[in-house]
C-alpha cells in the first residue's frame, strides 16, 4: 500500500509539473484576446474633475462627464488635518462621480472629485 501511495504522489507531482509547463508553453507568444466590449468602453477616454473646495462635512460633491459619455470609474480626495474620505461612488444614472468626506474637529472639509469618462 505504501508504494502505491508514493507512486500516486510522484505521479501527481509529475502531472502538475508537466501540466504547468505545457500551459506556459501554449501561452508563450500569444496575446490574450481582448473583448470588443472592453475596447468600446474606453473610446473617448477622458478624466474630468472638480478641484478641491471646502464644503460642510458629509456634503456630496458631484462631477459629471461630458454629454454622451459615462463614468467608467472615479474617485475623490479629502484634504485637511484629520480629513477622511467617507464615500466615493458613481451617480445613480452613471453619468458622473460623487465624493464626500469629513474632517475631525472641523465643520468643513476639502473635497476633490474625479471621474473617468468614456463613450
CSV table of N, CA and C in Angstrom, one decimal:
chain,number,residue,atom,x,y,z
A,1,UNK,N,0.8,-1.2,0.0
A,1,UNK,CA,0.0,0.0,0.0
A,1,UNK,C,0.9,1.3,0.0
A,2,UNK,N,2.0,1.2,0.7
A,2,UNK,CA,2.9,2.4,0.7
A,2,UNK,C,3.4,2.8,-0.6
A,3,UNK,N,3.8,1.7,-1.4
A,3,UNK,CA,4.4,2.0,-2.7
A,3,UNK,C,3.3,2.7,-3.6
A,4,UNK,N,2.1,2.2,-3.5
A,4,UNK,CA,1.1,2.8,-4.3
A,4,UNK,C,0.8,4.2,-4.0
A,5,UNK,N,0.9,4.6,-2.7
A,5,UNK,CA,0.7,5.9,-2.2
A,5,UNK,C,1.8,6.8,-2.7
A,6,UNK,N,3.1,6.3,-2.6
A,6,UNK,CA,4.3,7.1,-3.0
A,6,UNK,C,4.2,7.3,-4.5
A,7,UNK,N,3.8,6.2,-5.2
A,7,UNK,CA,3.7,6.4,-6.7
A,7,UNK,C,2.6,7.4,-7.1
A,8,UNK,N,1.5,7.3,-6.3
A,8,UNK,CA,0.4,8.3,-6.6
A,8,UNK,C,0.9,9.7,-6.4
A,9,UNK,N,1.6,10.0,-5.3
A,9,UNK,CA,2.1,11.3,-5.0
A,9,UNK,C,3.1,11.8,-6.1
A,10,UNK,N,4.0,10.9,-6.5
A,10,UNK,CA,5.0,11.2,-7.5
A,10,UNK,C,4.3,11.4,-8.9
A,11,UNK,N,3.3,10.7,-9.2
A,11,UNK,CA,2.6,10.9,-10.4
A,11,UNK,C,1.9,12.2,-10.4
A,12,UNK,N,1.3,12.5,-9.3
A,12,UNK,CA,0.6,13.8,-9.2
A,12,UNK,C,1.5,15.0,-9.3
A,13,UNK,N,2.7,14.9,-8.7
A,13,UNK,CA,3.7,15.9,-8.8
A,13,UNK,C,4.2,16.1,-10.3
A,14,UNK,N,4.4,15.0,-10.9
A,14,UNK,CA,4.9,15.0,-12.3
A,14,UNK,C,3.8,15.6,-13.2
A,15,UNK,N,2.5,15.2,-13.0
A,15,UNK,CA,1.4,15.8,-13.8
A,15,UNK,C,1.3,17.3,-13.5
A,16,UNK,N,1.5,17.7,-12.3
A,16,UNK,CA,1.5,19.2,-12.1
A,16,UNK,C,2.6,19.9,-12.8
A,17,UNK,N,3.8,19.4,-12.8
A,17,UNK,CA,4.9,20.0,-13.5
A,17,UNK,C,4.7,20.0,-15.0
A,18,UNK,N,4.3,18.9,-15.5
A,18,UNK,CA,4.1,18.8,-16.9
A,18,UNK,C,2.9,19.7,-17.3
A,19,UNK,N,1.9,19.7,-16.6
A,19,UNK,CA,0.7,20.5,-16.9
A,19,UNK,C,1.1,22.0,-16.9
A,20,UNK,N,1.9,22.4,-15.9
A,20,UNK,CA,2.3,23.8,-15.8
A,20,UNK,C,3.2,24.2,-17.0
A,21,UNK,N,4.1,23.3,-17.3
A,21,UNK,CA,5.0,23.5,-18.4
A,21,UNK,C,4.2,23.6,-19.8
A,22,UNK,N,3.3,22.8,-20.0
A,22,UNK,CA,2.5,22.8,-21.2
A,22,UNK,C,1.7,24.0,-21.3
A,23,UNK,N,1.1,24.4,-20.2
A,23,UNK,CA,0.2,25.6,-20.2
A,23,UNK,C,1.1,26.9,-20.5
A,24,UNK,N,2.3,26.9,-19.8
A,24,UNK,CA,3.1,28.1,-20.1
A,24,UNK,C,3.6,28.1,-21.5
A,25,UNK,N,3.9,26.9,-22.0
A,25,UNK,CA,4.4,26.9,-23.4
A,25,UNK,C,3.3,27.3,-24.4
A,26,UNK,N,2.1,26.8,-24.1
A,26,UNK,CA,0.9,27.1,-25.0
A,26,UNK,C,0.6,28.6,-25.0
A,27,UNK,N,0.8,29.3,-23.9
A,27,UNK,CA,0.5,30.8,-23.9
A,27,UNK,C,1.7,31.6,-24.4
A,28,UNK,N,2.8,31.1,-24.5
A,28,UNK,CA,4.0,31.9,-24.9
A,28,UNK,C,3.8,32.5,-26.3
A,29,UNK,N,4.0,33.8,-26.4
A,29,UNK,CA,3.9,34.4,-27.7
A,29,UNK,C,2.5,34.7,-28.2
A,30,UNK,N,1.5,34.3,-27.4
A,30,UNK,CA,0.1,34.5,-27.9
A,30,UNK,C,-0.5,35.6,-27.0
A,31,UNK,N,-0.9,36.7,-27.6
A,31,UNK,CA,-1.6,37.8,-26.9
A,31,UNK,C,-3.0,37.3,-26.5
A,32,UNK,N,-3.4,37.7,-25.3
A,32,UNK,CA,-4.7,37.3,-24.9
A,32,UNK,C,-5.8,38.1,-25.7
A,33,UNK,N,-6.9,37.4,-26.0
A,33,UNK,CA,-7.9,38.1,-26.7
A,33,UNK,C,-8.5,39.2,-25.9
A,34,UNK,N,-8.8,40.3,-26.5
A,34,UNK,CA,-9.4,41.5,-25.9
A,34,UNK,C,-10.8,41.6,-26.3
A,35,UNK,N,-11.7,41.5,-25.4
A,35,UNK,CA,-13.1,41.5,-25.8
A,35,UNK,C,-13.5,42.9,-26.5
A,36,UNK,N,-14.3,42.8,-27.5
A,36,UNK,CA,-14.6,44.1,-28.2
A,36,UNK,C,-15.4,45.0,-27.3
A,37,UNK,N,-16.2,44.5,-26.4
A,37,UNK,CA,-16.9,45.4,-25.4
A,37,UNK,C,-16.0,46.2,-24.6
A,38,UNK,N,-14.8,45.6,-24.2
A,38,UNK,CA,-13.9,46.3,-23.3
A,38,UNK,C,-13.3,47.5,-24.1
A,39,UNK,N,-12.9,47.2,-25.4
A,39,UNK,CA,-12.3,48.3,-26.2
A,39,UNK,C,-13.3,49.4,-26.4
A,40,UNK,N,-14.5,49.1,-26.7
A,40,UNK,CA,-15.5,50.1,-26.9
A,40,UNK,C,-15.7,51.0,-25.6
A,41,UNK,N,-15.6,50.4,-24.4
A,41,UNK,CA,-15.8,51.1,-23.2
A,41,UNK,C,-14.7,52.2,-23.0
A,42,UNK,N,-13.6,52.1,-23.6
A,42,UNK,CA,-12.5,53.1,-23.4
A,42,UNK,C,-12.4,54.1,-24.5
A,43,UNK,N,-13.3,54.0,-25.5
A,43,UNK,CA,-13.3,55.0,-26.6
A,43,UNK,C,-13.7,56.3,-26.0
A,44,UNK,N,-13.0,57.4,-26.4
A,44,UNK,CA,-13.3,58.7,-25.8
A,44,UNK,C,-12.8,58.9,-24.4
A,45,UNK,N,-11.9,58.1,-23.9
A,45,UNK,CA,-11.4,58.2,-22.6
A,45,UNK,C,-11.0,59.6,-22.2
A,46,UNK,N,-11.5,60.0,-21.0
A,46,UNK,CA,-11.3,61.4,-20.5
A,46,UNK,C,-11.4,61.4,-19.0
A,47,UNK,N,-10.6,62.2,-18.3
A,47,UNK,CA,-10.7,62.4,-16.9
A,47,UNK,C,-11.2,63.8,-16.7
A,48,UNK,N,-12.3,63.9,-15.9
A,48,UNK,CA,-12.8,65.3,-15.5
A,48,UNK,C,-12.7,65.4,-14.0
A,49,UNK,N,-12.6,66.6,-13.5
A,49,UNK,CA,-12.5,66.7,-12.0
A,49,UNK,C,-13.1,68.0,-11.5
A,50,UNK,N,-13.5,68.0,-10.3
A,50,UNK,CA,-13.8,69.2,-9.5
A,50,UNK,C,-12.7,69.4,-8.6
A,51,UNK,N,-12.0,70.6,-8.8
A,51,UNK,CA,-10.8,70.8,-7.9
A,51,UNK,C,-11.3,71.0,-6.4
A,52,UNK,N,-10.3,70.9,-5.6
A,52,UNK,CA,-10.6,71.0,-4.1
A,52,UNK,C,-11.4,72.2,-3.7
A,53,UNK,N,-12.4,72.0,-2.9
A,53,UNK,CA,-13.2,73.1,-2.4
A,53,UNK,C,-13.6,72.7,-1.0
A,54,UNK,N,-13.7,73.6,-0.1
A,54,UNK,CA,-14.1,73.4,1.3
A,54,UNK,C,-15.7,73.4,1.3
A,55,UNK,N,-16.2,72.3,1.8
A,55,UNK,CA,-17.7,72.1,1.9
A,55,UNK,C,-18.0,71.6,3.3
A,56,UNK,N,-19.2,71.8,3.7
A,56,UNK,CA,-19.6,71.2,5.0
A,56,UNK,C,-19.4,69.7,5.0
A,57,UNK,N,-19.0,69.2,6.2
A,57,UNK,CA,-18.8,67.7,6.4
A,57,UNK,C,-20.0,66.9,5.9
A,58,UNK,N,-19.7,65.9,5.2
A,58,UNK,CA,-20.7,64.9,4.6
A,58,UNK,C,-21.5,65.5,3.5
A,59,UNK,N,-21.2,66.7,3.0
A,59,UNK,CA,-21.9,67.2,1.8
A,59,UNK,C,-21.3,66.5,0.6
A,60,UNK,N,-22.2,66.1,-0.3
A,60,UNK,CA,-21.7,65.4,-1.5
A,60,UNK,C,-21.3,66.5,-2.6
A,61,UNK,N,-20.2,66.1,-3.2
A,61,UNK,CA,-19.7,66.9,-4.4
A,61,UNK,C,-19.8,66.0,-5.6
A,62,UNK,N,-20.3,66.5,-6.7
A,62,UNK,CA,-20.5,65.6,-7.9
A,62,UNK,C,-19.9,66.2,-9.1
A,63,UNK,N,-19.2,65.4,-9.9
A,63,UNK,CA,-18.6,65.9,-11.2
A,63,UNK,C,-19.3,65.0,-12.2
A,64,UNK,N,-19.7,65.6,-13.4
A,64,UNK,CA,-20.4,64.9,-14.4
A,64,UNK,C,-19.5,64.8,-15.7
A,65,UNK,N,-19.7,63.7,-16.4
A,65,UNK,CA,-19.0,63.5,-17.7
A,65,UNK,C,-19.6,64.4,-18.7
A,66,UNK,N,-18.8,64.7,-19.8
A,66,UNK,CA,-19.4,65.5,-20.9
A,66,UNK,C,-20.5,64.7,-21.5
A,67,UNK,N,-21.4,65.5,-22.2
A,67,UNK,CA,-22.6,64.9,-22.9
A,67,UNK,C,-22.2,63.7,-23.7
A,68,UNK,N,-23.0,62.6,-23.5
A,68,UNK,CA,-22.8,61.4,-24.3
A,68,UNK,C,-21.8,60.4,-23.7
A,69,UNK,N,-21.1,60.8,-22.7
A,69,UNK,CA,-20.1,59.9,-22.0
A,69,UNK,C,-20.6,59.4,-20.7
A,70,UNK,N,-20.1,58.3,-20.3
A,70,UNK,CA,-20.5,57.7,-19.0
A,70,UNK,C,-19.3,57.5,-18.1
A,71,UNK,N,-19.5,57.5,-16.8
A,71,UNK,CA,-18.4,57.3,-15.9
A,71,UNK,C,-18.1,55.8,-15.8
A,72,UNK,N,-16.8,55.5,-16.1
A,72,UNK,CA,-16.4,54.1,-16.0
A,72,UNK,C,-15.5,53.9,-14.8
A,73,UNK,N,-15.3,54.9,-14.1
A,73,UNK,CA,-14.5,54.9,-12.8
A,73,UNK,C,-14.4,56.3,-12.2
A,74,UNK,N,-13.8,56.4,-11.1
A,74,UNK,CA,-13.6,57.7,-10.5
A,74,UNK,C,-13.1,57.6,-9.1
A,75,UNK,N,-13.1,58.7,-8.4
A,75,UNK,CA,-12.6,58.7,-7.0
A,75,UNK,C,-12.7,60.1,-6.4
A,76,UNK,N,-12.2,60.2,-5.2
A,76,UNK,CA,-12.3,61.5,-4.5
A,76,UNK,C,-11.1,61.6,-3.6
A,77,UNK,N,-10.9,62.8,-3.1
A,77,UNK,CA,-9.8,63.1,-2.1
A,77,UNK,C,-10.3,64.0,-1.1
A,78,UNK,N,-10.1,63.7,0.2
A,78,UNK,CA,-10.4,64.6,1.3
A,78,UNK,C,-9.1,65.2,1.8
A,79,UNK,N,-9.1,66.6,1.9
A,79,UNK,CA,-7.9,67.3,2.3
A,79,UNK,C,-8.1,68.1,3.5
A,80,UNK,N,-7.1,68.1,4.4
A,80,UNK,CA,-7.2,68.8,5.6
A,80,UNK,C,-6.7,68.0,6.8
A,81,UNK,N,-6.4,68.6,7.9
A,81,UNK,CA,-5.9,67.9,9.1
A,81,UNK,C,-7.0,66.9,9.6
A,82,UNK,N,-6.8,65.7,9.6
A,82,UNK,CA,-7.8,64.7,10.1
A,82,UNK,C,-8.9,64.5,9.1
A,83,UNK,N,-8.7,64.8,7.8
A,83,UNK,CA,-9.7,64.7,6.8
A,83,UNK,C,-9.9,63.2,6.4
A,84,UNK,N,-11.1,62.8,6.2
A,84,UNK,CA,-11.5,61.4,5.9
A,84,UNK,C,-12.4,61.4,4.7
A,85,UNK,N,-12.1,60.6,3.7
A,85,UNK,CA,-13.0,60.4,2.6
A,85,UNK,C,-14.0,59.4,3.0
A,86,UNK,N,-15.3,59.8,3.1
A,86,UNK,CA,-16.3,58.9,3.6
A,86,UNK,C,-17.0,58.1,2.5
A,87,UNK,N,-17.1,58.6,1.3
A,87,UNK,CA,-17.7,57.9,0.2
A,87,UNK,C,-17.2,58.4,-1.1
A,88,UNK,N,-17.2,57.4,-2.1
A,88,UNK,CA,-16.8,57.7,-3.4
A,88,UNK,C,-17.5,56.6,-4.3
A,89,UNK,N,-18.4,57.1,-5.2
A,89,UNK,CA,-19.2,56.2,-5.9
A,89,UNK,C,-19.8,56.9,-7.1
A,90,UNK,N,-20.3,56.1,-8.1
A,90,UNK,CA,-20.9,56.7,-9.3
A,90,UNK,C,-22.3,57.3,-9.0
A,91,UNK,N,-22.7,58.2,-9.8
A,91,UNK,CA,-24.1,58.8,-9.7
A,91,UNK,C,-25.0,57.7,-10.1
A,92,UNK,N,-26.3,57.7,-9.6
A,92,UNK,CA,-27.2,56.7,-9.9
A,92,UNK,C,-27.4,56.5,-11.5
A,93,UNK,N,-27.3,57.5,-12.2
A,93,UNK,CA,-27.5,57.4,-13.7
A,93,UNK,C,-26.2,57.0,-14.4
A,94,UNK,N,-25.1,57.0,-13.7
A,94,UNK,CA,-23.9,56.6,-14.4
A,94,UNK,C,-23.2,57.7,-15.2
A,95,UNK,N,-23.7,58.9,-15.1
A,95,UNK,CA,-23.1,60.0,-15.9
A,95,UNK,C,-22.0,60.8,-15.1
A,96,UNK,N,-21.7,60.4,-13.9
A,96,UNK,CA,-20.7,61.1,-13.1
A,96,UNK,C,-20.2,60.4,-11.9
A,97,UNK,N,-19.5,61.1,-11.0
A,97,UNK,CA,-19.0,60.5,-9.8
A,97,UNK,C,-19.2,61.5,-8.6
A,98,UNK,N,-19.5,60.8,-7.4
A,98,UNK,CA,-19.8,61.6,-6.2
A,98,UNK,C,-18.7,61.2,-5.2
A,99,UNK,N,-18.3,62.2,-4.4
A,99,UNK,CA,-17.4,62.0,-3.3
A,99,UNK,C,-17.9,62.9,-2.1
A,100,UNK,N,-17.6,62.4,-0.9
A,100,UNK,CA,-17.9,63.2,0.3
A,100,UNK,C,-17.0,62.8,1.4
A,101,UNK,N,-16.8,63.7,2.4
A,101,UNK,CA,-15.9,63.4,3.5
A,101,UNK,C,-16.2,64.2,4.7
A,102,UNK,N,-15.3,64.2,5.6
A,102,UNK,CA,-15.5,64.9,6.9
A,102,UNK,C,-14.0,65.2,7.4
A,103,UNK,N,-13.9,66.1,8.3
A,103,UNK,CA,-12.7,66.5,8.9
A,103,UNK,C,-12.8,66.5,10.4
A,104,UNK,N,-12.1,65.7,11.1
A,104,UNK,CA,-12.1,65.6,12.6
A,104,UNK,C,-11.9,67.0,13.2
A,105,UNK,N,-12.8,67.4,14.0
A,105,UNK,CA,-12.6,68.7,14.7
A,105,UNK,C,-13.0,69.9,13.9
A,106,UNK,N,-13.5,69.8,12.7
A,106,UNK,CA,-13.9,70.9,11.9
A,106,UNK,C,-15.3,70.7,11.3
A,107,UNK,N,-16.0,71.7,10.9
A,107,UNK,CA,-17.3,71.6,10.3
A,107,UNK,C,-17.2,71.5,8.8
A,108,UNK,N,-16.0,71.8,8.2
A,108,UNK,CA,-15.8,71.7,6.8
A,108,UNK,C,-14.7,70.8,6.4
A,109,UNK,N,-14.6,70.4,5.2
A,109,UNK,CA,-13.5,69.5,4.7
A,109,UNK,C,-13.3,69.9,3.2
A,110,UNK,N,-12.0,69.8,2.8
A,110,UNK,CA,-11.7,70.0,1.4
A,110,UNK,C,-11.9,68.7,0.6
A,111,UNK,N,-12.8,68.8,-0.5
A,111,UNK,CA,-13.1,67.6,-1.3
A,111,UNK,C,-12.8,67.9,-2.7
A,112,UNK,N,-12.1,66.9,-3.4
A,112,UNK,CA,-11.9,66.9,-4.8
A,112,UNK,C,-12.5,65.7,-5.4
A,113,UNK,N,-13.1,65.8,-6.6
A,113,UNK,CA,-13.8,64.6,-7.2
A,113,UNK,C,-13.3,64.4,-8.6
A,114,UNK,N,-13.1,63.2,-9.0
A,114,UNK,CA,-12.6,62.8,-10.3
A,114,UNK,C,-13.5,61.8,-11.0
A,115,UNK,N,-13.7,61.9,-12.2
A,115,UNK,CA,-14.5,60.8,-13.0
A,115,UNK,C,-13.7,60.4,-14.2
A,116,UNK,N,-13.6,59.2,-14.5
A,116,UNK,CA,-13.0,58.6,-15.7
A,116,UNK,C,-14.2,58.4,-16.6
A,117,UNK,N,-14.2,59.1,-17.7
A,117,UNK,CA,-15.3,59.0,-18.6
A,117,UNK,C,-15.0,58.4,-20.0
A,118,UNK,N,-15.9,57.8,-20.6
A,118,UNK,CA,-15.7,57.2,-22.0
A,118,UNK,C,-17.1,57.0,-22.6
A,119,UNK,N,-17.1,56.8,-23.9
A,119,UNK,CA,-18.4,56.5,-24.6
A,119,UNK,C,-18.9,55.2,-24.3
